[in-house]
PDB file of C-alpha atoms in Angstrom:
ATOM      1  CA  MET A  54    -125.345-276.706-134.597  1.00  0.00           C
ATOM      2  CA  GLY A  55    -127.150-276.374-137.395  1.00  0.00           C
ATOM      3  CA  ILE A  56    -129.314-273.626-139.651  1.00  0.00           C
ATOM      4  CA  ALA A  57    -132.454-274.327-142.179  1.00  0.00           C
ATOM      5  CA  VAL A  58    -133.582-271.392-144.147  1.00  0.00           C
ATOM      6  CA  ILE A  59    -137.037-272.658-145.314  1.00  0.00           C
ATOM      7  CA  TYR A  60    -137.841-269.719-148.255  1.00  0.00           C
ATOM      8  CA  GLY A  61    -141.490-269.799-148.957  1.00  0.00           C
ATOM      9  CA  SER A  62    -141.383-267.197-151.941  1.00  0.00           C
ATOM     10  CA  SER A  63    -142.345-268.172-155.958  1.00  0.00           C
ATOM     11  CA  ARG A  64    -139.159-265.524-156.736  1.00  0.00           C
ATOM     12  CA  HIS A  65    -135.484-266.305-156.067  1.00  0.00           C
ATOM     13  CA  ASN A  66    -133.891-263.775-154.266  1.00  0.00           C
ATOM     14  CA  GLY A  67    -136.634-262.145-153.239  1.00  0.00           C
ATOM     15  CA  ASN A  68    -136.572-259.153-150.642  1.00  0.00           C
ATOM     16  CA  SER A  69    -137.487-262.247-147.946  1.00  0.00           C
ATOM     17  CA  GLU A  70    -134.661-264.396-149.184  1.00  0.00           C
ATOM     18  CA  GLN A  71    -132.254-261.489-149.093  1.00  0.00           C
ATOM     19  CA  LEU A  72    -133.337-260.400-145.748  1.00  0.00           C
ATOM     20  CA  ALA A  73    -132.809-264.234-144.222  1.00  0.00           C
ATOM     21  CA  ASP A  74    -129.360-264.301-146.153  1.00  0.00           C
ATOM     22  CA  LEU A  75    -128.436-261.445-144.262  1.00  0.00           C
ATOM     23  CA  LEU A  76    -129.414-262.944-140.995  1.00  0.00           C
ATOM     24  CA  VAL A  77    -127.761-265.901-141.485  1.00  0.00           C
ATOM     25  CA  GLU A  78    -124.301-264.480-143.290  1.00  0.00           C
ATOM     26  CA  GLY A  79    -121.378-266.259-142.230  1.00  0.00           C
ATOM     27  CA  PHE A  80    -122.868-269.581-140.626  1.00  0.00           C
ATOM     28  CA  GLU A  81    -122.921-272.648-142.814  1.00  0.00           C
ATOM     29  CA  ALA A  82    -127.365-273.099-143.386  1.00  0.00           C
ATOM     30  CA  ASP A  83    -128.670-275.304-145.389  1.00  0.00           C
ATOM     31  CA  LYS A  84    -131.314-273.235-147.781  1.00  0.00           C
ATOM     32  CA  ILE A  85    -134.482-274.843-148.762  1.00  0.00           C
ATOM     33  CA  ARG A  86    -136.113-273.389-151.500  1.00  0.00           C
ATOM     34  CA  LEU A  87    -139.489-274.424-151.033  1.00  0.00           C
ATOM     35  CA  SER A  88    -140.072-273.268-154.975  1.00  0.00           C
ATOM     36  CA  GLU A  89    -138.028-276.074-155.787  1.00  0.00           C
ATOM     37  CA  TYR A  90    -139.914-278.892-154.805  1.00  0.00           C
ATOM     38  CA  ILE A  91    -143.047-280.329-155.408  1.00  0.00           C
ATOM     39  CA  ILE A  92    -145.025-280.496-152.339  1.00  0.00           C
ATOM     40  CA  GLU A  93    -148.717-281.281-152.923  1.00  0.00           C
ATOM     41  CA  PRO A  94    -151.390-280.051-150.880  1.00  0.00           C
ATOM     42  CA  ILE A  95    -152.383-282.370-147.333  1.00  0.00           C
ATOM     43  CA  ARG A  96    -155.125-284.841-148.070  1.00  0.00           C
ATOM     44  CA  ASP A  97    -156.988-285.145-145.053  1.00  0.00           C
ATOM     45  CA  TYR A  98    -157.513-289.060-143.751  1.00  0.00           C
ATOM     46  CA  ARG A  99    -158.356-288.178-140.119  1.00  0.00           C
ATOM     47  CA  HIS A 100    -161.830-289.071-140.520  1.00  0.00           C
ATOM     48  CA  GLY A 101    -161.981-291.549-142.600  1.00  0.00           C
ATOM     49  CA  GLU A 102    -160.276-294.315-144.575  1.00  0.00           C
ATOM     50  CA  LYS A 103    -156.603-293.670-145.195  1.00  0.00           C
ATOM     51  CA  GLY A 104    -155.567-293.458-148.300  1.00  0.00           C
ATOM     52  CA  PRO A 105    -151.943-293.064-149.967  1.00  0.00           C
ATOM     53  CA  TYR A 106    -150.070-289.721-148.847  1.00  0.00           C
ATOM     54  CA  PRO A 107    -149.208-287.865-152.080  1.00  0.00           C
ATOM     55  CA  ASP A 108    -145.703-289.264-153.822  1.00  0.00           C
ATOM     56  CA  ASP A 109    -143.680-286.029-153.852  1.00  0.00           C
ATOM     57  CA  ASP A 110    -140.901-284.486-152.098  1.00  0.00           C
ATOM     58  CA  TYR A 111    -142.249-283.330-148.721  1.00  0.00           C
ATOM     59  CA  HIS A 112    -140.374-286.249-147.226  1.00  0.00           C
ATOM     60  CA  HIS A 113    -137.059-284.997-148.616  1.00  0.00           C
ATOM     61  CA  VAL A 114    -137.314-281.652-147.692  1.00  0.00           C
ATOM     62  CA  ILE A 115    -138.667-282.393-143.800  1.00  0.00           C
ATOM     63  CA  GLU A 116    -135.936-284.622-142.970  1.00  0.00           C
ATOM     64  CA  ARG A 117    -133.507-282.033-144.080  1.00  0.00           C
ATOM     65  CA  VAL A 118    -135.228-279.208-141.811  1.00  0.00           C
ATOM     66  CA  LEU A 119    -135.620-281.830-138.885  1.00  0.00           C
ATOM     67  CA  VAL A 120    -131.862-282.583-138.472  1.00  0.00           C
ATOM     68  CA  GLN A 121    -131.553-278.752-138.021  1.00  0.00           C
ATOM     69  CA  ASP A 122    -131.264-277.109-135.160  1.00  0.00           C
ATOM     70  CA  VAL A 123    -132.063-273.497-135.883  1.00  0.00           C
ATOM     71  CA  LEU A 124    -135.301-272.920-138.517  1.00  0.00           C
ATOM     72  CA  VAL A 125    -135.565-269.239-140.420  1.00  0.00           C
ATOM     73  CA  PHE A 126    -138.529-269.123-141.912  1.00  0.00           C
ATOM     74  CA  ALA A 127    -138.668-266.737-144.894  1.00  0.00           C
ATOM     75  CA  THR A 128    -141.390-265.878-146.311  1.00  0.00           C
ATOM     76  CA  PRO A 129    -143.045-262.814-148.335  1.00  0.00           C
ATOM     77  CA  ILE A 130    -146.613-261.724-146.498  1.00  0.00           C
ATOM     78  CA  TYR A 131    -149.499-262.538-149.271  1.00  0.00           C
ATOM     79  CA  TRP A 132    -152.725-261.642-148.281  1.00  0.00           C
ATOM     80  CA  TYR A 133    -151.658-261.000-144.326  1.00  0.00           C
ATOM     81  CA  GLY A 134    -150.297-264.157-144.482  1.00  0.00           C
ATOM     82  CA  ALA A 135    -147.354-266.574-145.204  1.00  0.00           C
ATOM     83  CA  SER A 136    -147.586-267.805-148.898  1.00  0.00           C
ATOM     84  CA  GLY A 137    -149.209-270.482-150.131  1.00  0.00           C
ATOM     85  CA  LEU A 138    -145.395-272.498-150.475  1.00  0.00           C
ATOM     86  CA  THR A 139    -144.597-272.058-146.735  1.00  0.00           C
ATOM     87  CA  LYS A 140    -148.486-273.085-145.645  1.00  0.00           C
ATOM     88  CA  THR A 141    -148.550-275.989-148.091  1.00  0.00           C
ATOM     89  CA  PHE A 142    -145.430-277.174-146.543  1.00  0.00           C
ATOM     90  CA  ILE A 143    -146.566-276.843-143.067  1.00  0.00           C
ATOM     91  CA  ASP A 144    -150.174-277.755-143.486  1.00  0.00           C
ATOM     92  CA  ARG A 145    -148.494-281.441-144.514  1.00  0.00           C
ATOM     93  CA  TRP A 146    -146.390-281.422-141.127  1.00  0.00           C
ATOM     94  CA  SER A 147    -150.461-282.791-140.334  1.00  0.00           C
ATOM     95  CA  GLN A 148    -149.405-286.216-142.318  1.00  0.00           C
ATOM     96  CA  SER A 149    -146.045-286.467-140.176  1.00  0.00           C
ATOM     97  CA  LEU A 150    -148.176-286.045-137.194  1.00  0.00           C
ATOM     98  CA  ARG A 151    -150.084-289.298-138.132  1.00  0.00           C
ATOM     99  CA  GLU A 152    -147.188-291.332-139.075  1.00  0.00           C
ATOM    100  CA  ASP A 153    -145.255-290.715-135.838  1.00  0.00           C
ATOM    101  CA  ARG A 154    -147.136-287.942-133.779  1.00  0.00           C
ATOM    102  CA  ALA A 155    -144.733-288.362-130.667  1.00  0.00           C
ATOM    103  CA  GLY A 156    -141.057-288.600-132.662  1.00  0.00           C
ATOM    104  CA  PHE A 157    -142.464-285.660-134.931  1.00  0.00           C
ATOM    105  CA  LEU A 158    -143.487-283.257-131.905  1.00  0.00           C
ATOM    106  CA  THR A 159    -140.189-284.681-130.184  1.00  0.00           C
ATOM    107  CA  LYS A 160    -137.927-283.357-133.094  1.00  0.00           C
ATOM    108  CA  PHE A 161    -139.662-280.038-133.095  1.00  0.00           C
ATOM    109  CA  ALA A 162    -139.445-279.478-129.226  1.00  0.00           C
ATOM    110  CA  THR A 163    -135.633-279.447-129.649  1.00  0.00           C
ATOM    111  CA  LYS A 164    -135.359-276.664-132.293  1.00  0.00           C
ATOM    112  CA  THR A 165    -135.257-272.720-132.221  1.00  0.00           C
ATOM    113  CA  ALA A 166    -137.269-270.735-134.948  1.00  0.00           C
ATOM    114  CA  TRP A 167    -137.112-267.660-136.129  1.00  0.00           C
ATOM    115  CA  LEU A 168    -139.820-265.535-138.585  1.00  0.00           C
ATOM    116  CA  ILE A 169    -138.951-263.274-141.551  1.00  0.00           C
ATOM    117  CA  GLY A 170    -142.074-261.658-143.556  1.00  0.00           C
ATOM    118  CA  VAL A 171    -141.518-259.231-145.840  1.00  0.00           C
ATOM    119  CA  GLY A 172    -144.676-257.239-147.384  1.00  0.00           C
ATOM    120  CA  ASP A 173    -145.456-254.114-148.784  1.00  0.00           C
ATOM    121  CA  ASP A 174    -148.962-252.774-147.126  1.00  0.00           C
ATOM    122  CA  GLU A 175    -147.657-251.367-143.441  1.00  0.00           C
ATOM    123  CA  PRO A 176    -145.895-254.984-142.687  1.00  0.00           C
ATOM    124  CA  ARG A 177    -145.131-253.996-139.306  1.00  0.00           C
ATOM    125  CA  ILE A 178    -148.887-253.519-138.517  1.00  0.00           C
ATOM    126  CA  LYS A 179    -150.682-256.151-140.654  1.00  0.00           C
ATOM    127  CA  GLY A 180    -147.449-258.777-140.693  1.00  0.00           C
ATOM    128  CA  ASN A 181    -148.908-259.420-136.936  1.00  0.00           C
ATOM    129  CA  ALA A 182    -151.127-262.080-137.904  1.00  0.00           C
ATOM    130  CA  LEU A 183    -148.488-263.702-139.833  1.00  0.00           C
ATOM    131  CA  VAL A 184    -146.479-263.758-136.763  1.00  0.00           C
ATOM    132  CA  GLN A 185    -149.423-265.084-134.702  1.00  0.00           C
ATOM    133  CA  GLN A 186    -149.975-267.824-136.760  1.00  0.00           C
ATOM    134  CA  PHE A 187    -145.999-268.974-136.390  1.00  0.00           C
ATOM    135  CA  GLN A 188    -146.590-268.360-132.686  1.00  0.00           C
ATOM    136  CA  HIS A 189    -149.222-270.706-132.573  1.00  0.00           C
ATOM    137  CA  ILE A 190    -147.531-272.952-134.708  1.00  0.00           C
ATOM    138  CA  PHE A 191    -144.808-273.106-132.690  1.00  0.00           C
ATOM    139  CA  ASP A 192    -146.826-273.446-129.379  1.00  0.00           C
ATOM    140  CA  PHE A 193    -148.310-276.363-130.752  1.00  0.00           C
ATOM    141  CA  THR A 194    -144.899-278.125-132.083  1.00  0.00           C
ATOM    142  CA  GLY A 195    -143.319-277.044-128.815  1.00  0.00           C
ATOM    143  CA  THR A 196    -140.430-275.036-130.581  1.00  0.00           C
ATOM    144  CA  LYS A 197    -138.747-272.201-128.975  1.00  0.00           C
ATOM    145  CA  PHE A 198    -140.138-268.939-131.012  1.00  0.00           C
ATOM    146  CA  ALA A 199    -137.165-266.756-130.857  1.00  0.00           C
ATOM    147  CA  GLY A 200    -138.342-263.655-132.387  1.00  0.00           C
ATOM    148  CA  HIS A 201    -139.240-262.349-135.829  1.00  0.00           C
ATOM    149  CA  ILE A 202    -138.625-259.541-138.305  1.00  0.00           C
ATOM    150  CA  LEU A 203    -141.016-257.837-140.435  1.00  0.00           C
ATOM    151  CA  GLY A 204    -139.354-256.137-143.513  1.00  0.00           C
ATOM    152  CA  GLN A 205    -141.021-253.515-146.192  1.00  0.00           C
ATOM    153  CA  GLY A 206    -140.440-254.439-149.512  1.00  0.00           C
ATOM    154  CA  ASN A 207    -142.374-255.332-153.048  1.00  0.00           C
ATOM    155  CA  LYS A 208    -139.834-254.883-155.946  1.00  0.00           C
ATOM    156  CA  PRO A 209    -136.397-257.253-155.753  1.00  0.00           C
ATOM    157  CA  GLY A 210    -133.979-255.372-153.576  1.00  0.00           C
ATOM    158  CA  ASP A 211    -136.400-252.818-151.798  1.00  0.00           C
ATOM    159  CA  ILE A 212    -135.588-254.788-148.226  1.00  0.00           C
ATOM    160  CA  ALA A 213    -132.138-253.036-148.949  1.00  0.00           C
ATOM    161  CA  GLN A 214    -133.669-249.245-148.123  1.00  0.00           C
ATOM    162  CA  ASP A 215    -135.796-251.190-145.048  1.00  0.00           C
ATOM    163  CA  ALA A 216    -133.478-249.366-141.795  1.00  0.00           C
ATOM    164  CA  GLU A 217    -135.797-250.968-139.454  1.00  0.00           C
ATOM    165  CA  ALA A 218    -135.412-254.446-140.727  1.00  0.00           C
ATOM    166  CA  LEU A 219    -131.308-254.348-141.739  1.00  0.00           C
ATOM    167  CA  ALA A 220    -131.371-253.166-137.893  1.00  0.00           C
ATOM    168  CA  LYS A 221    -133.468-255.816-136.528  1.00  0.00           C
ATOM    169  CA  VAL A 222    -130.932-258.142-138.630  1.00  0.00           C
ATOM    170  CA  ARG A 223    -127.737-256.437-137.113  1.00  0.00           C
ATOM    171  CA  ASP A 224    -129.163-256.346-133.417  1.00  0.00           C
ATOM    172  CA  ILE A 225    -130.243-260.259-133.443  1.00  0.00           C
ATOM    173  CA  ARG A 226    -126.595-261.045-135.428  1.00  0.00           C
ATOM    174  CA  ALA A 227    -124.953-259.478-132.579  1.00  0.00           C
ATOM    175  CA  LYS A 228    -126.529-261.263-130.058  1.00  0.00           C
ATOM    176  CA  TRP A 229    -126.893-264.747-131.867  1.00  0.00           C
ATOM    177  CA  ARG A 230    -124.665-267.341-131.464  1.00  0.00           C
ATOM    178  CA  PRO A 231    -126.186-270.789-133.637  1.00  0.00           C
TER     179      PRO A 231
END
């Protein structure tokens, strides 16, 4: 059973990445930093003539994700939602749905997913929109949404002071056997 950690921060070793790393520490995980890839915005061909999709790194990244059983999405909370990197990656799933809807959804239906969000403006309250967004995404794809961790942090390393988020990581790890 494999784990893919999808980091949506533009900052390496930021708070969301640090919290995700604590969650998967000791497990073999494919760590995917979206900031290291070129993933263009979706081109919507639903209601017109289909043109070429962007020639970028999307297919490489989604293939790495789809071969794993457990997905951990780690994103800073930007403007009460997912980071642009995370959202652009998920928007491109529309391309995969157009290419092979049944196959794509069948693969996602075998996955279990976790969400980690870290922000600085009351994230356990204002981050609920992020959680709800991912609940809807996983409902659509048939993915089991195992849970979420919302943490507080701004400057790199602030997450280490969030006792509640760290306790949630410990609780999940005590029960988790990916």
